[in-house]
Amino acid sequence: MSKREERLFRSQTTRNANHIFSRDEAVQYILEPDGELSDLEIEDDEDLDHEEDDNDPDWNPPVDPSLEYNVDEDDLPYPTPFQSSSSREFRWRKQNFESPDVTWKSSLPPPPPEIPTPIEYFKQMFDDDMVERLVFQSNLYAMQKEGVQLKVTNKEMGQFLGIHMLMGIIKQPTMSQHWNRATRFPLIADVMPRDRFKTLRRFFHANDNHLAVPKGQDGYDSLFKLRPVIDGLRANLTKIPAEERQSIDEQMVPFKGKLRFKQYLKDKPHSWGIKIFSRAGASGIIYDFEVYTGKGSVPVTELGQGAEVVLRLAEEIPRDKNFKLFFDNYYTSIPLIRELLLHGIHSAGTVRTNRLKGCNIEADDLLKKKGRGSFDYRVETNSGIVVTKWFDNKSVCIASSFVGAEPSDNCKRWDRNSKKYVDVVRPLCIAEYNKFMGGVDLSDMLIELYRIDIRGKKWYMRLFYYFLDLSVVNAWLLYRRHMGQQGRTHNKSLLDFKSEIANYLTSTNDGTPKPRGRPLRDQDCSTPKRPKLAKPKPYDSVRYDGIQHWPEAVADKKRCRLCSAYARIQCFKCHVSLCLVKNRNCFKIFHTQ
């Protein structure tokens, strides 16, 4: 009904307050093409063509066979055109919920006979083909941009990635601090010079910009710069054997720069950033994800945008194997749960009450009067979906196709009045949801521990850092799964696991750090040895303070810092070798401003 028709209807019913419209009149009123009311001239009940007479037992209201209604026996004697279609689509009854056979028809494969190394787990997520792609596109972009030869190799790209991992573990205020004299970190500074690292960051690319479709044309991709990385990583994640219980939720990649599809979620640890829809197992392993690029990236169907996200992320879940999927009230709706059930996937999720049209479940006030822990439920008779409302501090509704309220148990909750924990009755569906819903949040927490957090204006670099951290966390969780299957409890921590991956990537093939500078003439260039690095020059404030600069003799001769001659004297405070002989007093000159 349009707003104009609604206003006319209200005005007419106000004038004829004592007149009760029949159904034919109401239908005719709504379907009038020009919005003109056929009964505007009706002032008395005598002018009605079909008058409702409650005293006539043989009178029946006319029924339009083209209309199909599905109402409960306790509802109105006949359906009205003003009744919403969602309330007529489902039949809700308070009856015992009979849980279907939800036995998982799949299983996790056995662990490998020998547990792989951390780098082997990492390459299952971020494989060598992806690294080769980065090498080729970075070299190509450097030539296209400035006509220079970047000459980056697969090994150097691996060192570039490993340095970023170490920067996520050892955090500095700025990136350059790792090469600074005062805060120098040898595991990074000895692997790659600072300027070379900045050059690789400057020309880092994953796709050819010349192949990008302009904005506004068919085929435009907002994630074109990282599309090969996204597709390659998703393909590798879907190869991981999936768990029985999985969940779908959002993750945020922190970014506050200029970006068209930047999002704001106030309840997330990082409110501003790039939103990612993820599907994870209860262990925290991410099996699939989708980057949200703003309005239009997810088509809005009759089920809604949230339901469409769930269906797209659930495409790789094996059908008819009784997998269980959990999600929150942003996604949950009764049609979505029914759609997943048709594909052999059971699901459960918190649901908003305005998506339960026609479900006459008890109101919050009634449950509050019954006390904390009270609950009510309704079962949809056609599909077998059950909705349970539970009152704790406030009410929460959960819709499910495989778990109901019974059998309930007790849980500990804090009571403000008695200042102690009390036992509160909890439905089974609440316990299941709380236990298996947090997989995405667990992965997000593990990523945050050693997140690569380097500020920059390039949004795709922040997104690439997330993919790198996600690969490490997924590799570690898969390693823990295999260790648990073998009954081994002595697992490497995430810190040790990530450090070992970074150490391998930043080292040469023989496990030693890459030397700086060119090899000496008498050395074999194929296996260069690491040259001894000169000690950094002391700051001027220390060098010229004139306090406790004492000469001390050393056993080995070293080059003088000023004249480069061999000297056996060094400064006790500055730790530099200096000449102190009859003809040359470099020690005094060095400490004199």
Tab-separated table of C-alpha atoms in Angstrom, residues 221-444:
chain	number	residue	atom	x	y	z
A	221	ASP	CA	38.062	-4.869	-9.532
A	222	SER	CA	38.724	-2.783	-6.411
A	223	LEU	CA	41.233	-5.400	-5.245
A	224	PHE	CA	43.073	-5.706	-8.551
A	225	LYS	CA	46.443	-4.842	-7.015
A	226	LEU	CA	46.293	-7.907	-4.746
A	227	ARG	CA	43.994	-10.177	-6.723
A	228	PRO	CA	46.671	-12.868	-7.471
A	229	VAL	CA	47.635	-12.996	-3.775
A	230	ILE	CA	43.994	-13.195	-2.661
A	231	ASP	CA	43.089	-15.932	-5.135
A	232	GLY	CA	46.235	-17.928	-4.407
A	233	LEU	CA	45.810	-17.724	-0.652
A	234	ARG	CA	42.114	-18.649	-0.779
A	235	ALA	CA	42.908	-21.634	-2.969
A	236	ASN	CA	45.490	-22.843	-0.445
A	237	LEU	CA	43.189	-22.283	2.546
A	238	THR	CA	40.386	-24.338	1.029
A	239	LYS	CA	42.783	-27.302	0.780
A	240	ILE	CA	43.022	-27.522	4.582
A	241	PRO	CA	40.745	-30.319	5.906
A	242	ALA	CA	37.813	-28.568	7.540
A	243	GLU	CA	36.493	-29.127	11.042
A	244	GLU	CA	32.969	-30.163	11.922
A	245	ARG	CA	31.989	-26.879	13.583
A	246	GLN	CA	32.800	-23.572	11.937
A	247	SER	CA	31.769	-19.950	12.325
A	248	ILE	CA	31.445	-16.842	10.164
A	249	ASP	CA	32.295	-13.384	11.446
A	250	GLU	CA	34.064	-10.154	10.496
A	251	GLN	CA	37.712	-9.202	10.858
A	252	MET	CA	39.180	-5.730	10.611
A	253	VAL	CA	42.534	-4.885	9.022
A	254	PRO	CA	43.545	-1.601	10.705
A	255	PHE	CA	43.887	1.263	8.247
A	256	LYS	CA	42.990	4.954	8.623
A	257	GLY	CA	44.255	6.256	5.304
A	258	LYS	CA	42.244	7.396	2.320
A	259	LEU	CA	40.265	4.486	0.914
A	260	ARG	CA	36.849	4.247	-0.698
A	261	PHE	CA	35.779	1.019	1.027
A	262	LYS	CA	37.203	1.797	4.461
A	263	GLN	CA	34.748	0.739	7.175
A	264	TYR	CA	33.978	1.717	10.751
A	265	LEU	CA	32.892	-0.929	13.285
A	266	LYS	CA	32.699	0.501	16.771
A	267	ASP	CA	32.695	-2.858	18.577
A	268	LYS	CA	35.957	-4.072	17.026
A	269	PRO	CA	39.420	-3.554	18.604
A	270	HIS	CA	40.393	-1.643	15.450
A	271	SER	CA	37.326	0.414	14.587
A	272	TRP	CA	38.658	1.830	11.296
A	273	GLY	CA	39.960	-0.399	8.559
A	274	ILE	CA	39.202	-2.915	5.832
A	275	LYS	CA	36.427	-5.344	6.685
A	276	ILE	CA	36.892	-9.017	5.862
A	277	PHE	CA	34.237	-11.712	6.159
A	278	SER	CA	35.928	-14.923	7.337
A	279	ARG	CA	34.923	-18.537	7.877
A	280	ALA	CA	36.960	-20.267	10.578
A	281	GLY	CA	36.896	-23.475	12.561
A	282	ALA	CA	36.552	-23.642	16.322
A	283	SER	CA	40.359	-24.024	16.497
A	284	GLY	CA	40.842	-20.625	14.807
A	285	ILE	CA	41.987	-21.880	11.382
A	286	ILE	CA	40.630	-19.651	8.605
A	287	TYR	CA	39.244	-21.722	5.728
A	288	ASP	CA	37.914	-18.947	3.504
A	289	PHE	CA	37.491	-15.184	3.465
A	290	GLU	CA	36.096	-12.370	1.375
A	291	VAL	CA	37.247	-8.753	1.419
A	292	TYR	CA	34.358	-6.306	1.580
A	293	THR	CA	34.851	-3.482	-0.934
A	294	GLY	CA	31.780	-1.403	-0.208
A	295	LYS	CA	28.251	-1.218	-1.532
A	296	GLY	CA	27.669	-3.525	-4.474
A	297	SER	CA	30.467	-5.974	-3.693
A	298	VAL	CA	27.950	-8.356	-2.100
A	299	PRO	CA	24.692	-8.660	-4.073
A	300	VAL	CA	21.512	-8.091	-2.093
A	301	THR	CA	19.130	-10.986	-2.716
A	302	GLU	CA	15.730	-11.795	-1.266
A	303	LEU	CA	17.515	-13.421	1.676
A	304	GLY	CA	19.476	-10.254	2.472
A	305	GLN	CA	23.114	-9.180	2.267
A	306	GLY	CA	24.235	-11.005	5.402
A	307	ALA	CA	22.677	-14.259	4.220
A	308	GLU	CA	24.378	-13.879	0.839
A	309	VAL	CA	27.776	-13.562	2.567
A	310	VAL	CA	27.135	-16.797	4.478
A	311	LEU	CA	26.083	-18.693	1.354
A	312	ARG	CA	29.139	-17.525	-0.579
A	313	LEU	CA	31.562	-18.455	2.187
A	314	ALA	CA	29.826	-21.820	2.632
A	315	GLU	CA	30.227	-22.838	-1.010
A	316	GLU	CA	33.343	-24.890	-0.272
A	317	ILE	CA	31.787	-26.769	2.666
A	318	PRO	CA	31.029	-30.375	1.621
A	319	ARG	CA	27.311	-30.975	1.196
A	320	ASP	CA	25.242	-33.493	3.158
A	321	LYS	CA	28.070	-34.202	5.621
A	322	ASN	CA	26.329	-32.607	8.632
A	323	PHE	CA	28.773	-29.748	9.072
A	324	LYS	CA	27.677	-27.163	11.663
A	325	LEU	CA	27.901	-23.450	10.961
A	326	PHE	CA	27.546	-20.635	13.521
A	327	PHE	CA	27.041	-16.899	12.946
A	328	ASP	CA	25.702	-13.852	14.784
A	329	ASN	CA	22.554	-11.787	14.376
A	330	TYR	CA	23.945	-9.735	11.473
A	331	TYR	CA	23.576	-12.785	9.254
A	332	THR	CA	20.924	-14.962	10.914
A	333	SER	CA	17.443	-15.300	9.490
A	334	ILE	CA	15.000	-18.185	9.303
A	335	PRO	CA	15.121	-18.370	5.462
A	336	LEU	CA	18.936	-18.570	5.624
A	337	ILE	CA	18.897	-21.480	8.080
A	338	ARG	CA	16.351	-23.236	5.884
A	339	GLU	CA	18.475	-22.636	2.768
A	340	LEU	CA	21.568	-24.098	4.442
A	341	LEU	CA	19.522	-27.060	5.605
A	342	LEU	CA	18.572	-27.805	2.005
A	343	HIS	CA	22.309	-28.130	1.256
A	344	GLY	CA	22.876	-30.518	4.154
A	345	ILE	CA	24.553	-27.903	6.401
A	346	HIS	CA	23.203	-27.377	9.905
A	347	SER	CA	23.483	-23.921	11.424
A	348	ALA	CA	22.758	-21.864	14.521
A	349	GLY	CA	22.968	-18.196	15.316
A	350	THR	CA	21.616	-15.377	17.391
A	351	VAL	CA	18.670	-13.745	15.659
A	352	ARG	CA	16.984	-10.390	15.938
A	353	THR	CA	13.377	-10.440	17.083
A	354	ASN	CA	12.208	-8.362	14.115
A	355	ARG	CA	13.216	-11.283	11.872
A	356	LEU	CA	10.829	-13.642	13.661
A	357	LYS	CA	7.525	-12.488	12.191
A	358	GLY	CA	4.716	-14.746	13.236
A	359	CYS	CA	6.688	-16.410	16.036
A	360	ASN	CA	4.704	-15.700	19.194
A	361	ILE	CA	7.505	-16.459	21.610
A	362	GLU	CA	7.210	-15.057	25.129
A	363	ALA	CA	8.046	-11.388	25.571
A	364	ASP	CA	11.029	-10.160	27.550
A	365	ASP	CA	8.867	-8.868	30.396
A	366	LEU	CA	7.309	-12.278	31.002
A	367	LEU	CA	10.692	-14.006	31.051
A	368	LYS	CA	12.082	-11.345	33.376
A	369	LYS	CA	9.262	-11.985	35.841
A	370	LYS	CA	10.063	-15.710	35.822
A	371	GLY	CA	13.621	-14.917	36.831
A	372	ARG	CA	17.121	-15.263	35.546
A	373	GLY	CA	17.680	-18.408	33.499
A	374	SER	CA	14.105	-18.709	32.230
A	375	PHE	CA	13.613	-19.538	28.583
A	376	ASP	CA	10.948	-20.209	25.987
A	377	TYR	CA	11.039	-21.820	22.552
A	378	ARG	CA	9.007	-22.319	19.388
A	379	VAL	CA	9.411	-24.905	16.623
A	380	GLU	CA	8.695	-24.277	12.952
A	381	THR	CA	6.605	-27.283	11.938
A	382	ASN	CA	7.558	-27.387	8.238
A	383	SER	CA	11.361	-27.150	8.422
A	384	GLY	CA	12.022	-28.199	12.022
A	385	ILE	CA	13.860	-24.979	12.917
A	386	VAL	CA	13.716	-24.101	16.601
A	387	VAL	CA	13.941	-20.604	18.121
A	388	THR	CA	14.938	-20.337	21.773
A	389	LYS	CA	14.782	-17.164	23.858
A	390	TRP	CA	16.836	-17.170	27.050
A	391	PHE	CA	16.873	-14.457	29.694
A	392	ASP	CA	20.135	-13.818	31.543
A	393	ASN	CA	20.952	-10.177	32.232
A	394	LYS	CA	18.931	-9.527	29.118
A	395	SER	CA	17.189	-11.732	26.592
A	396	VAL	CA	18.880	-13.417	23.643
A	397	CYS	CA	17.283	-15.411	20.825
A	398	ILE	CA	19.000	-18.280	19.015
A	399	ALA	CA	17.639	-20.013	15.922
A	400	SER	CA	18.978	-23.434	15.017
A	401	SER	CA	18.264	-26.400	12.815
A	402	PHE	CA	20.026	-29.017	14.943
A	403	VAL	CA	20.103	-28.008	18.628
A	404	GLY	CA	17.312	-26.859	20.915
A	405	ALA	CA	16.834	-25.860	24.529
A	406	GLU	CA	16.917	-29.326	26.051
A	407	PRO	CA	18.788	-30.776	27.792
A	408	SER	CA	19.667	-27.647	29.731
A	409	ASP	CA	22.509	-27.305	32.218
A	410	ASN	CA	23.744	-24.796	34.787
A	411	CYS	CA	26.380	-22.126	34.263
A	412	LYS	CA	28.064	-19.720	36.645
A	413	ARG	CA	26.971	-16.079	36.467
A	414	TRP	CA	27.841	-13.130	38.694
A	415	ASP	CA	24.983	-11.831	40.798
A	416	ARG	CA	25.219	-8.138	41.629
A	417	ASN	CA	22.882	-8.287	44.594
A	418	SER	CA	24.513	-11.163	46.462
A	419	LYS	CA	28.019	-10.282	45.212
A	420	LYS	CA	28.840	-13.861	44.287
A	421	TYR	CA	28.562	-16.392	41.472
A	422	VAL	CA	25.251	-18.219	41.225
A	423	ASP	CA	24.013	-21.135	39.139
A	424	VAL	CA	21.808	-20.108	36.203
A	425	VAL	CA	19.902	-22.518	33.974
A	426	ARG	CA	21.290	-22.438	30.433
A	427	PRO	CA	19.711	-24.032	27.312
A	428	LEU	CA	21.837	-26.403	25.264
A	429	CYS	CA	21.801	-24.151	22.192
A	430	ILE	CA	23.365	-21.311	24.224
A	431	ALA	CA	26.187	-23.567	25.416
A	432	GLU	CA	26.857	-24.796	21.861
A	433	TYR	CA	26.897	-21.284	20.452
A	434	ASN	CA	29.247	-19.913	23.117
A	435	LYS	CA	31.649	-22.829	22.681
A	436	PHE	CA	32.017	-22.852	18.903
A	437	MET	CA	31.277	-19.312	17.736
A	438	GLY	CA	34.642	-17.711	18.565
A	439	GLY	CA	36.882	-19.194	15.851
A	440	VAL	CA	37.259	-15.967	13.867
A	441	ASP	CA	37.878	-13.935	17.028
A	442	LEU	CA	40.542	-16.434	18.112
A	443	SER	CA	42.364	-16.041	14.799
A	444	ASP	CA	42.084	-12.260	15.091
